mmCIF file of C-alpha atoms in Angstrom:
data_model
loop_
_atom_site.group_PDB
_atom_site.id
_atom_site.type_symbol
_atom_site.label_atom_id
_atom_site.label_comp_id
_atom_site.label_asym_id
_atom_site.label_seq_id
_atom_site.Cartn_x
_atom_site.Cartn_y
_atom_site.Cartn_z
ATOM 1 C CA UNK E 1 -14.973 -7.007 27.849
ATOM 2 C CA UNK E 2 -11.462 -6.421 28.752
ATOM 3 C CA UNK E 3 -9.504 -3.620 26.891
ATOM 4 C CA UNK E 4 -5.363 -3.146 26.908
ATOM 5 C CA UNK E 5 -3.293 -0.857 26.187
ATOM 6 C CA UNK E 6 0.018 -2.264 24.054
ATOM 7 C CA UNK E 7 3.516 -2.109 23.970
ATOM 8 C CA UNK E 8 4.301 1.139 21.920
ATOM 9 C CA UNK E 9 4.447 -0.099 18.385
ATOM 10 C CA UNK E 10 7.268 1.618 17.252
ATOM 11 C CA UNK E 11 8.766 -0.887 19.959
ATOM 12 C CA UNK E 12 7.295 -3.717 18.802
ATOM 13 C CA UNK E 13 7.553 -3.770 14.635
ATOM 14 C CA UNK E 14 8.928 -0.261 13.743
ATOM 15 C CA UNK E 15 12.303 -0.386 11.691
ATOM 16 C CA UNK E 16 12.091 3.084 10.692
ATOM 17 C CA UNK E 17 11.556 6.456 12.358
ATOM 18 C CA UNK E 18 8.003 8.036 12.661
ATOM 19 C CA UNK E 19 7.375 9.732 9.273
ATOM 20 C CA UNK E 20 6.727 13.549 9.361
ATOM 21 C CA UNK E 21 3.138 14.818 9.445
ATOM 22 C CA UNK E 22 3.326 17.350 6.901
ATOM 23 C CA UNK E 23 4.985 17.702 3.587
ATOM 24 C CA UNK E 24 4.659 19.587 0.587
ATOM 25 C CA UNK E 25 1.068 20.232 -1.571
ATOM 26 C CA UNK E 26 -0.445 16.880 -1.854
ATOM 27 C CA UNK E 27 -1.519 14.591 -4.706
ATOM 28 C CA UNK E 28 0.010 12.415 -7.047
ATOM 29 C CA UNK E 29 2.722 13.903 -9.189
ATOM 30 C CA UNK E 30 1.709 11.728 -12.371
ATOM 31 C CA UNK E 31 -1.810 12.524 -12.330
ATOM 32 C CA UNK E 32 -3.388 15.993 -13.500
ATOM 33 C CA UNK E 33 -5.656 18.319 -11.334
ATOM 34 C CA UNK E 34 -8.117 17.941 -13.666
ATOM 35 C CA UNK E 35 -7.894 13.648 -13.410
ATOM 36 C CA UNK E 36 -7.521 13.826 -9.720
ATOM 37 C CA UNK E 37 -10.719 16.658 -9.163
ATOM 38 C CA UNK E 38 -14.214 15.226 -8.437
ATOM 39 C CA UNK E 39 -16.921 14.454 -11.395
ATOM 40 C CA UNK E 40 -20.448 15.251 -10.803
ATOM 41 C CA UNK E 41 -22.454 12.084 -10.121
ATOM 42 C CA UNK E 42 -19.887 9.822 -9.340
ATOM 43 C CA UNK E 43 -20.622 9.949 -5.730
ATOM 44 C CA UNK E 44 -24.051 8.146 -6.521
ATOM 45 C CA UNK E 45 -24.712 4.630 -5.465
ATOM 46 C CA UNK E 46 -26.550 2.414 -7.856
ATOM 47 C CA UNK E 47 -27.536 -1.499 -8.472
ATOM 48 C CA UNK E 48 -25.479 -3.615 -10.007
ATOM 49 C CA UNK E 49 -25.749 -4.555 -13.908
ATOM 50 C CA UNK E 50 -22.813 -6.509 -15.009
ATOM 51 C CA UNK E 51 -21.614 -9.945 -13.755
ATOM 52 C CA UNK E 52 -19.246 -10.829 -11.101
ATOM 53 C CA UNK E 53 -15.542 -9.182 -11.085
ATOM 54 C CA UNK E 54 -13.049 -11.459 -11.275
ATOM 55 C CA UNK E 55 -9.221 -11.347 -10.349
ATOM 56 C CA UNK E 56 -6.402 -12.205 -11.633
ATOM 57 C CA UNK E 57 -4.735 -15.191 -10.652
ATOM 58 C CA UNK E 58 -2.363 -13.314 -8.735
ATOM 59 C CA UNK E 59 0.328 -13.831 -5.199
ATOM 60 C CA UNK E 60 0.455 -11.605 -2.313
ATOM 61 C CA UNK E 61 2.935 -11.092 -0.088
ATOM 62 C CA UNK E 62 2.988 -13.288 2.856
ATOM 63 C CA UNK E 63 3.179 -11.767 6.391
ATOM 64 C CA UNK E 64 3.806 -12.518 9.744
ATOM 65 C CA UNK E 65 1.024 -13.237 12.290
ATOM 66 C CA UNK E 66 0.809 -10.257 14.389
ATOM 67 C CA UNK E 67 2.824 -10.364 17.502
ATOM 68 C CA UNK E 68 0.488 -11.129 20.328
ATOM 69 C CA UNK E 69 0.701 -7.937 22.284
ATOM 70 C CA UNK E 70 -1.084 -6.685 18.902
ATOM 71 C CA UNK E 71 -3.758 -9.272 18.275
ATOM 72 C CA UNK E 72 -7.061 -8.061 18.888
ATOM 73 C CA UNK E 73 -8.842 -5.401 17.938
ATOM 74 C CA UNK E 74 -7.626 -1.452 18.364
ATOM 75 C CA UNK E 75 -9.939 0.751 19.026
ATOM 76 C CA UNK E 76 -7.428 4.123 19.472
ATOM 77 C CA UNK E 77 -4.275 5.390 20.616
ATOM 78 C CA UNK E 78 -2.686 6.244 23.768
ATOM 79 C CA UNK E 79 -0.121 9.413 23.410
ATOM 80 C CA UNK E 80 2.571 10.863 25.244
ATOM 81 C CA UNK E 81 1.019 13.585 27.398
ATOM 82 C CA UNK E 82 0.802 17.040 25.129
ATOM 83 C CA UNK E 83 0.928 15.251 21.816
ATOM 84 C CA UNK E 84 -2.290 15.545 19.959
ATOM 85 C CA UNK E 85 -2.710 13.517 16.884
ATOM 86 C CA UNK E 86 -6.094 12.233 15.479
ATOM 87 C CA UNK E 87 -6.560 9.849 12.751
ATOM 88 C CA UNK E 88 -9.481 10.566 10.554
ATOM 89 C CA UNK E 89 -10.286 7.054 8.279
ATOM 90 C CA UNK E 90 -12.637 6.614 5.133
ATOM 91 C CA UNK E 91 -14.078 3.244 4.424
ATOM 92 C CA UNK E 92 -14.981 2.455 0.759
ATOM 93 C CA UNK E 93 -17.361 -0.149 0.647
ATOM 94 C CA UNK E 94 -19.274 -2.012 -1.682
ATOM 95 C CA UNK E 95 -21.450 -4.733 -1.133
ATOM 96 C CA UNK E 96 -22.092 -7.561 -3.903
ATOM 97 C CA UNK E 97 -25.625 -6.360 -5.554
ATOM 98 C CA UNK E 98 -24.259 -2.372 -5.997
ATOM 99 C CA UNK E 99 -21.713 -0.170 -7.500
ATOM 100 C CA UNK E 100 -20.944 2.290 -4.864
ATOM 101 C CA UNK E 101 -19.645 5.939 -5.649
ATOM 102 C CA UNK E 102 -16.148 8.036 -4.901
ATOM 103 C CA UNK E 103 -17.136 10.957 -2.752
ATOM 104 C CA UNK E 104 -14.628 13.357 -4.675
ATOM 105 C CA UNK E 105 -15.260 16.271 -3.258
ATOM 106 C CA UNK E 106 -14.403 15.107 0.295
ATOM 107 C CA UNK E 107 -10.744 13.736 -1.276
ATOM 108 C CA UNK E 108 -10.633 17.321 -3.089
ATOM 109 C CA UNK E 109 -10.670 18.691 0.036
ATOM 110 C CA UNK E 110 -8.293 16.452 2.209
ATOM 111 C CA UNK E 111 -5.624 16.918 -0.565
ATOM 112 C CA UNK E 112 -6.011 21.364 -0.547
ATOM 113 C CA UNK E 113 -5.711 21.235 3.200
ATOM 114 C CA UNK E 114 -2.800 18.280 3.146
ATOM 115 C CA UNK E 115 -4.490 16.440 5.730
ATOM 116 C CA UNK E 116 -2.882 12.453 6.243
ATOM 117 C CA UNK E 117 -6.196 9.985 6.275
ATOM 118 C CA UNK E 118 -6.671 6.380 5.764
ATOM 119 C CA UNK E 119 -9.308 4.729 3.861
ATOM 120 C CA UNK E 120 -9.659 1.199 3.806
ATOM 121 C CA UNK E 121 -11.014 -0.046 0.443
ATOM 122 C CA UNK E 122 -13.415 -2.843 -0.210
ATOM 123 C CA UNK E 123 -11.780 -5.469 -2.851
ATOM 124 C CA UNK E 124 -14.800 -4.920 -4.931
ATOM 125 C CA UNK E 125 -14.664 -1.417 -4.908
ATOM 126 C CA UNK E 126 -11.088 -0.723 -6.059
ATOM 127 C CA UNK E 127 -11.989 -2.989 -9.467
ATOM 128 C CA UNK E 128 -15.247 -1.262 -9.714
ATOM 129 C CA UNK E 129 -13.029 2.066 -9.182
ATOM 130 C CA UNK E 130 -9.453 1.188 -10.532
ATOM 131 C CA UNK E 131 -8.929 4.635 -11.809
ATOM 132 C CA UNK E 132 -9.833 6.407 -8.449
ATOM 133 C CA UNK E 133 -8.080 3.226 -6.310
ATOM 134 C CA UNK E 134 -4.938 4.014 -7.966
ATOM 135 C CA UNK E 135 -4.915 7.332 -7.299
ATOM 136 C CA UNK E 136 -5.973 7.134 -3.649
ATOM 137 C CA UNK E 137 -2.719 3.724 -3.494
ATOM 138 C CA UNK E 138 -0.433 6.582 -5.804
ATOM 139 C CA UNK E 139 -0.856 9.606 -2.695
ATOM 140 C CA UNK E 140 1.933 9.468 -0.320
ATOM 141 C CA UNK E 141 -0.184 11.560 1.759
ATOM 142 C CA UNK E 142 -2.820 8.429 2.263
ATOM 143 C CA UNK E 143 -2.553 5.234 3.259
ATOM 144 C CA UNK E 144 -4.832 1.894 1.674
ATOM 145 C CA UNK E 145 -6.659 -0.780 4.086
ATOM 146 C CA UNK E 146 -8.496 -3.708 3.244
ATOM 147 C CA UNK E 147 -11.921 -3.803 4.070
ATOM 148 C CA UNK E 148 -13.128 -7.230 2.805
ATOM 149 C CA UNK E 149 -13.952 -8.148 -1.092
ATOM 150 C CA UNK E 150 -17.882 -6.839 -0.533
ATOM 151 C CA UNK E 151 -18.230 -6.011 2.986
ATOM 152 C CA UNK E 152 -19.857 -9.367 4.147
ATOM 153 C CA UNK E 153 -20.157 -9.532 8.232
ATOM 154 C CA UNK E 154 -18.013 -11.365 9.179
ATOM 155 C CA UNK E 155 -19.147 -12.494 12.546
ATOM 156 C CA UNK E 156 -21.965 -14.292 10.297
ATOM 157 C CA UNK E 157 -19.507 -15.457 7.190
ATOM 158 C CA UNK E 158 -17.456 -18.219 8.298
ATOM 159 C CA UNK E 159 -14.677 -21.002 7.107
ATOM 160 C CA UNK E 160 -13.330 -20.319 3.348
ATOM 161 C CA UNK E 161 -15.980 -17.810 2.760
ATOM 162 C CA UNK E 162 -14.365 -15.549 5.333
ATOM 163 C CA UNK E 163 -11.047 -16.236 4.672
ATOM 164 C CA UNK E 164 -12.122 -14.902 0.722
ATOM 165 C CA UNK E 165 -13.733 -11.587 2.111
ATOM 166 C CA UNK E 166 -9.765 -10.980 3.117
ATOM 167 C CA UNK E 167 -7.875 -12.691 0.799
ATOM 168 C CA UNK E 168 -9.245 -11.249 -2.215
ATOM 169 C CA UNK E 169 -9.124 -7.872 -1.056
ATOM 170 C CA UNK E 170 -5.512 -8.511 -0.360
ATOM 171 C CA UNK E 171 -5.025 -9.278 -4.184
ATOM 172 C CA UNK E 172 -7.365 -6.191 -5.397
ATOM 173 C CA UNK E 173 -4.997 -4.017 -3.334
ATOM 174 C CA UNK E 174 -1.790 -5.940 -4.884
ATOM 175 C CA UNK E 175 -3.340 -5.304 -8.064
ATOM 176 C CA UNK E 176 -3.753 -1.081 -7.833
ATOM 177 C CA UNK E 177 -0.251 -1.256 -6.218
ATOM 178 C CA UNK E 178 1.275 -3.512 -8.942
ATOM 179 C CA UNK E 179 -0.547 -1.090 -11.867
ATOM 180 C CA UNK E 180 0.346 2.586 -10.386
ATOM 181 C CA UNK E 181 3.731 0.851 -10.429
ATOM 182 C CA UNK E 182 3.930 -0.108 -13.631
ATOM 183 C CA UNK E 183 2.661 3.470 -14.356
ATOM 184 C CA UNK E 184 5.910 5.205 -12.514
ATOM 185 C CA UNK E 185 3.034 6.642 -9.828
ATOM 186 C CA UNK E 186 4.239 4.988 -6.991
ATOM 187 C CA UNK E 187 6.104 6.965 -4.552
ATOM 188 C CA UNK E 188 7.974 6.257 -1.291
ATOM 189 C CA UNK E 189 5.079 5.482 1.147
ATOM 190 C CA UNK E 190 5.716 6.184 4.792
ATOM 191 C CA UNK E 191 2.921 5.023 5.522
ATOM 192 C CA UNK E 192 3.502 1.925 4.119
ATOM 193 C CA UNK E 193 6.317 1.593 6.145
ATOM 194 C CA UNK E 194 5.012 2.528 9.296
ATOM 195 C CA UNK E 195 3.740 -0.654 10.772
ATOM 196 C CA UNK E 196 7.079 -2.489 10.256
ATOM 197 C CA UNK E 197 5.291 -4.310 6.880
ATOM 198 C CA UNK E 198 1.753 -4.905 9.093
ATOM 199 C CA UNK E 199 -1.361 -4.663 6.749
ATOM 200 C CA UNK E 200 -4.112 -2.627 8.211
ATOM 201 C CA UNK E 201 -7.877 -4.167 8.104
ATOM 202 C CA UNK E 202 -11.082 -3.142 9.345
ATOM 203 C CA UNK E 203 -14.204 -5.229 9.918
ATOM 204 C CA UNK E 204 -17.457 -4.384 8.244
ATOM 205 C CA UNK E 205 -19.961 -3.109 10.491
ATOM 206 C CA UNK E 206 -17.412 -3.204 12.868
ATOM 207 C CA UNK E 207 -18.152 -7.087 13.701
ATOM 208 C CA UNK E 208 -15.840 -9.462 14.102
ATOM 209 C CA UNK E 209 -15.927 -13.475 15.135
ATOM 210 C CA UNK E 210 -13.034 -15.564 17.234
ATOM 211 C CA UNK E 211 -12.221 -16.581 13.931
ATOM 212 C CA UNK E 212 -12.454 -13.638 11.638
ATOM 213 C CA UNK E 213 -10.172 -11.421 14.318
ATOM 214 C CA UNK E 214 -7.783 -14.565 14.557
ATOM 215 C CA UNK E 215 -7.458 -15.336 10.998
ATOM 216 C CA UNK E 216 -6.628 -11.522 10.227
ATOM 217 C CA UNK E 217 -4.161 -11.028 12.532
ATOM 218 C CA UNK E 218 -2.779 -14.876 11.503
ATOM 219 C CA UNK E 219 -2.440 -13.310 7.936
ATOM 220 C CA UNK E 220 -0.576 -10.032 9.367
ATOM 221 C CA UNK E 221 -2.764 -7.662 9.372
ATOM 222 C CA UNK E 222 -3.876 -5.036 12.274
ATOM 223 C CA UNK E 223 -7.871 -5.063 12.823
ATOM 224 C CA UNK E 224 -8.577 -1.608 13.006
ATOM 225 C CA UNK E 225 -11.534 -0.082 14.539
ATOM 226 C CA UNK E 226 -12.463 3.301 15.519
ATOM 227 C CA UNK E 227 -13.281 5.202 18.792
ATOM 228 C CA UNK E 228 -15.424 8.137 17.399
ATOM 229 C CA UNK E 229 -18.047 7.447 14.942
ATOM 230 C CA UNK E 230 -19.257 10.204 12.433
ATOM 231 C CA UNK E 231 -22.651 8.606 11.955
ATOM 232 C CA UNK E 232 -22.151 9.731 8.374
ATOM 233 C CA UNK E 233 -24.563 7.254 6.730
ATOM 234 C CA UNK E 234 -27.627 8.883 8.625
ATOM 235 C CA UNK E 235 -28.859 12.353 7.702
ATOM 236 C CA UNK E 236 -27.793 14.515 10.278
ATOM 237 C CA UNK E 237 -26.339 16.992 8.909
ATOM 238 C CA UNK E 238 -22.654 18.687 8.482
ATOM 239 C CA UNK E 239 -22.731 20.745 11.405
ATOM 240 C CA UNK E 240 -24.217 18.347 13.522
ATOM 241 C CA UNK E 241 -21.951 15.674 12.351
ATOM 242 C CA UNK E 242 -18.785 17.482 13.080
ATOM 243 C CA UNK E 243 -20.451 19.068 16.406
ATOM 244 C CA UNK E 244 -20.718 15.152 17.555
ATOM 245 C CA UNK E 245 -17.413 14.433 16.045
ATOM 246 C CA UNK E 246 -15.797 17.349 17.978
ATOM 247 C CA UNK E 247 -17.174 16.270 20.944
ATOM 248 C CA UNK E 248 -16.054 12.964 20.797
ATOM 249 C CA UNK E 249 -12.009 13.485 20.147
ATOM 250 C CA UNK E 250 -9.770 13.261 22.305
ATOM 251 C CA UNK E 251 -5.669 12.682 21.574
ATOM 252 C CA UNK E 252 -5.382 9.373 19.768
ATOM 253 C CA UNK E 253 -8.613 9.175 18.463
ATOM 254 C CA UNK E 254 -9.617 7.260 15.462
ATOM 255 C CA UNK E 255 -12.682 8.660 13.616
ATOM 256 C CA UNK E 256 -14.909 6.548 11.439
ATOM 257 C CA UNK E 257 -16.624 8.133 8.300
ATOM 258 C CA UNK E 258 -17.155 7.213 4.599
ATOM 259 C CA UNK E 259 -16.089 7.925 1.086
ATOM 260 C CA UNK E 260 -17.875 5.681 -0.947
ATOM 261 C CA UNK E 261 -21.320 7.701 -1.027
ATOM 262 C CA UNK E 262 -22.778 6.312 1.625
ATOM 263 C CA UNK E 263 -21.540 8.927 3.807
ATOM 264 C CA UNK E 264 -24.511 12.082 3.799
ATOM 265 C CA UNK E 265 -22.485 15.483 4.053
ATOM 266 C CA UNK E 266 -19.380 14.198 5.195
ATOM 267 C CA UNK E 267 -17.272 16.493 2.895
ATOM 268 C CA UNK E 268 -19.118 19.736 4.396
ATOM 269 C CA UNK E 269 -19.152 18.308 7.496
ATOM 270 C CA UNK E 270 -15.188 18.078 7.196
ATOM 271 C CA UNK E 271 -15.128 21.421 6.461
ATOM 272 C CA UNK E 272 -16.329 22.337 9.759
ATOM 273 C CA UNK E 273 -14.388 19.413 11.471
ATOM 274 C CA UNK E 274 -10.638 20.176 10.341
ATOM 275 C CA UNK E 275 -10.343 24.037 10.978
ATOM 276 C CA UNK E 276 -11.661 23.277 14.480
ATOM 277 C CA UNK E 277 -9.648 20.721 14.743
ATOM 278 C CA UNK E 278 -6.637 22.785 14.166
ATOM 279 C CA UNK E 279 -7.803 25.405 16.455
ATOM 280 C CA UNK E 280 -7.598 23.109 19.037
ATOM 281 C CA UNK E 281 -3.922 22.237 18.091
ATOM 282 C CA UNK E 282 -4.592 18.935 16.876
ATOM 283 C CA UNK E 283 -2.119 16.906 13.857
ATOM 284 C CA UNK E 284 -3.870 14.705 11.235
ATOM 285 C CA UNK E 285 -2.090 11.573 10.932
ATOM 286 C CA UNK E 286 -2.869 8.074 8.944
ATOM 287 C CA UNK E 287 -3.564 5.348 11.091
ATOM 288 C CA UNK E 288 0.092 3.852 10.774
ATOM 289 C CA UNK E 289 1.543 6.838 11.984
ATOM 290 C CA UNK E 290 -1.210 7.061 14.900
ATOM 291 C CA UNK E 291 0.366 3.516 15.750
ATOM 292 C CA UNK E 292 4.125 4.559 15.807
ATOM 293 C CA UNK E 293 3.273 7.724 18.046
ATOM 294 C CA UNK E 294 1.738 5.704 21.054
ATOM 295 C CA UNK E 295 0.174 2.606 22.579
ATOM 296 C CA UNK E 296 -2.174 1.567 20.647
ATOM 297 C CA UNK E 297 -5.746 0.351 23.078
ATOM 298 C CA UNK E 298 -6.683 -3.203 21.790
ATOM 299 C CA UNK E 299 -10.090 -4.617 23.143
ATOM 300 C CA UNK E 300 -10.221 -8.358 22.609
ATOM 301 C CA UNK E 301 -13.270 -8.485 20.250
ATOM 302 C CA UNK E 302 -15.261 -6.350 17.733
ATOM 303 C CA UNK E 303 -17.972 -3.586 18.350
ATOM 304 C CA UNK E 304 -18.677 0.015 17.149
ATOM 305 C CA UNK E 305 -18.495 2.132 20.446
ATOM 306 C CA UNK E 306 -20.148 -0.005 22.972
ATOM 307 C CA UNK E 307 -19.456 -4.288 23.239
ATOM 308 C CA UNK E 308 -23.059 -5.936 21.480
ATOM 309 C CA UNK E 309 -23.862 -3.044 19.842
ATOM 310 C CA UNK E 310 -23.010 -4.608 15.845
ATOM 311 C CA UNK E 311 -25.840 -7.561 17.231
ATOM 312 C CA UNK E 312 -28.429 -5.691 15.227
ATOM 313 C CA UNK E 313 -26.258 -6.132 11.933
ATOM 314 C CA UNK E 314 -25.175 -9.372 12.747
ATOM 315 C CA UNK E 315 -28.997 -10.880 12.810
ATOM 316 C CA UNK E 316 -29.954 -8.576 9.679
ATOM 317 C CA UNK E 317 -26.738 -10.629 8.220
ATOM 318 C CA UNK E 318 -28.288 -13.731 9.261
ATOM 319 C CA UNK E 319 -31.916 -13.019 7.842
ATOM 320 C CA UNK E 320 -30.355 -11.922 4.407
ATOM 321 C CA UNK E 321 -31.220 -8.317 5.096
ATOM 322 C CA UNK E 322 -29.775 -5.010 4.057
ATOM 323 C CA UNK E 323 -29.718 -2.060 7.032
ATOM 324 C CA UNK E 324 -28.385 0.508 4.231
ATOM 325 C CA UNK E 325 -30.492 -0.460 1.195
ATOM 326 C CA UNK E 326 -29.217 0.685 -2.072
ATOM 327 C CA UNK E 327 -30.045 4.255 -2.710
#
């Protein structure tokens, strides 16, 4: 399994400078603290009532295919000796038979310490959560990803089926963009700018197919993985969790976790994680400006830390199982 370091990407799709790492207090300046602070409960995952969501009949912007020095999929960053950066990501997912939660109380935190993260958003989710999506799409001190319509593996999910898990996603992120818009929410988004007009995409379970990796980065988007994993879905606890986590960055890391309420202590555990962080002399960054800041390390296929280690979700994929059954 052969992995590469890149081209810096500022090099290869940058047009503007490397936005600054800190700013003022974050949080959208059109919504309240009080509308932007975490609700008890909502954090909860439960089953699915309603029917199917359905989307507007709407156009995306088309992109380029990523250049081929990007193509694959990036596991971290390589930095300039001295610089320490780490990018700390969130995925919100939500898989077709449940209504996943908003893990508030992590966000509450990220915005009082003004840390830059990333979360990448299932399709489903942000029109099961349009309130919270547009306030995550409205921070300028976040960036969005797409992470499928309802997390389907797509190692297993092939043909139009696949290229729906993406597409549709695409559109439910158009859609929070185009409403906090039309709201006068939408700020100037370094991040946005960051990869040169590159989406950013990450593949459930961290899986991926030929196809699945090629068709993303045909439709212009990066396929963004991780190189530390929180283990946030398994009861371990917050200071075990951010021991692990500790132990595990290094300069250019990219650090999986969750904010959908899947994630078990992840906002204590953060807690622990970020002031030790800081100690250490490390920068929080989004994954875009991770990117700009060094050579981003592309392996040419899909795992989670080790190659053949997503095989176990792949065949529960196949058998029609669940490995993270609705609480």
């Amino acid at each position: 399994m052969s992995v590469r370091s890149a081209l810096p990407l500022a090099l290869l799709l940058l047009p503007f400078p490397l936005p600054a790492l800190a700013g003022p207090a974050t949080g959208p300046a059109c919504y309240s603290p009080a509308a932007l602070a975490a609700k008890p409960g909502e954090e909860i995952v439960r089953p699915r009532a309603s029917g199917p969501v359905t989307l507007p009949d709407m156009a995306t912007p088309t992109l380029p295919p990523v250049p081929a020095a990007l193509r694959g999929s990036i596991r971290r960053v390589d930095l300039p000796p001295g610089e320490k950066l780490v990018a700390l990501t969130f995925d919100l997912c939500e898989a077709s038979a449940e209504i996943s939660g908003y893990d508030g109380a992590l966000v509450d935190y990220l915005r009082a310490e003004n840390v830059a993260a990333t979360f990448f958003a299932g399709g489903k989710w942000l029109m099961s959560h349009t309130e919270r999506g547009d306030q995550l799409t409205a921070d300028h001190t976040f960036e969005m990803g797409n992470h499928t319509w309802s997390h389907a593996n797509l190692t297993v999910r092939t043909g139009d089926a696949m290229r729906r898990q993406v597409d549709d996603a695409d559109v439910a992120l158009a859609l929070r963009r185009t409403e906090i818009q039309a709201k006068g929410c939408m700020l100037p988004s370094a991040p946005a700018q960051a990869t040169g007009g590159a989406a950013l995409f990450r593949f459930p379970y961290g899986s991926c197919s030929a196809e699945s990796l090629n068709y993303v980065n045909d439709t212009g988007h990066l396929a963004i993985q991780w190189d530390v994993d929180s283990g946030d879905p398994a009861f371990i606890g917050a200071k075990g969790m951010a021991d692990d986590m500790l132990r595990g960055i290094r300069p250019g890391s990219i650090v999986l976790m969750h904010a959908n309420g899947r994630g078990k202590h992840t906002a204590e555990a953060l807690r622990i994680l970020i002031p030790a962080l800081r100690a250490k002399g490390y920068r929080f960054a989004t994954v875009s400006q991770l990117l700009a800041a060094g050579r981003p390390v592309i392996a040419d296929t899909c795992y989670s830390l080790k190659p053949g280690d997503t095989r176990v979700y792949d065949d529960a994929a196949r058998n029609g199982k669940r490995i993270l059954p609705v609480q």
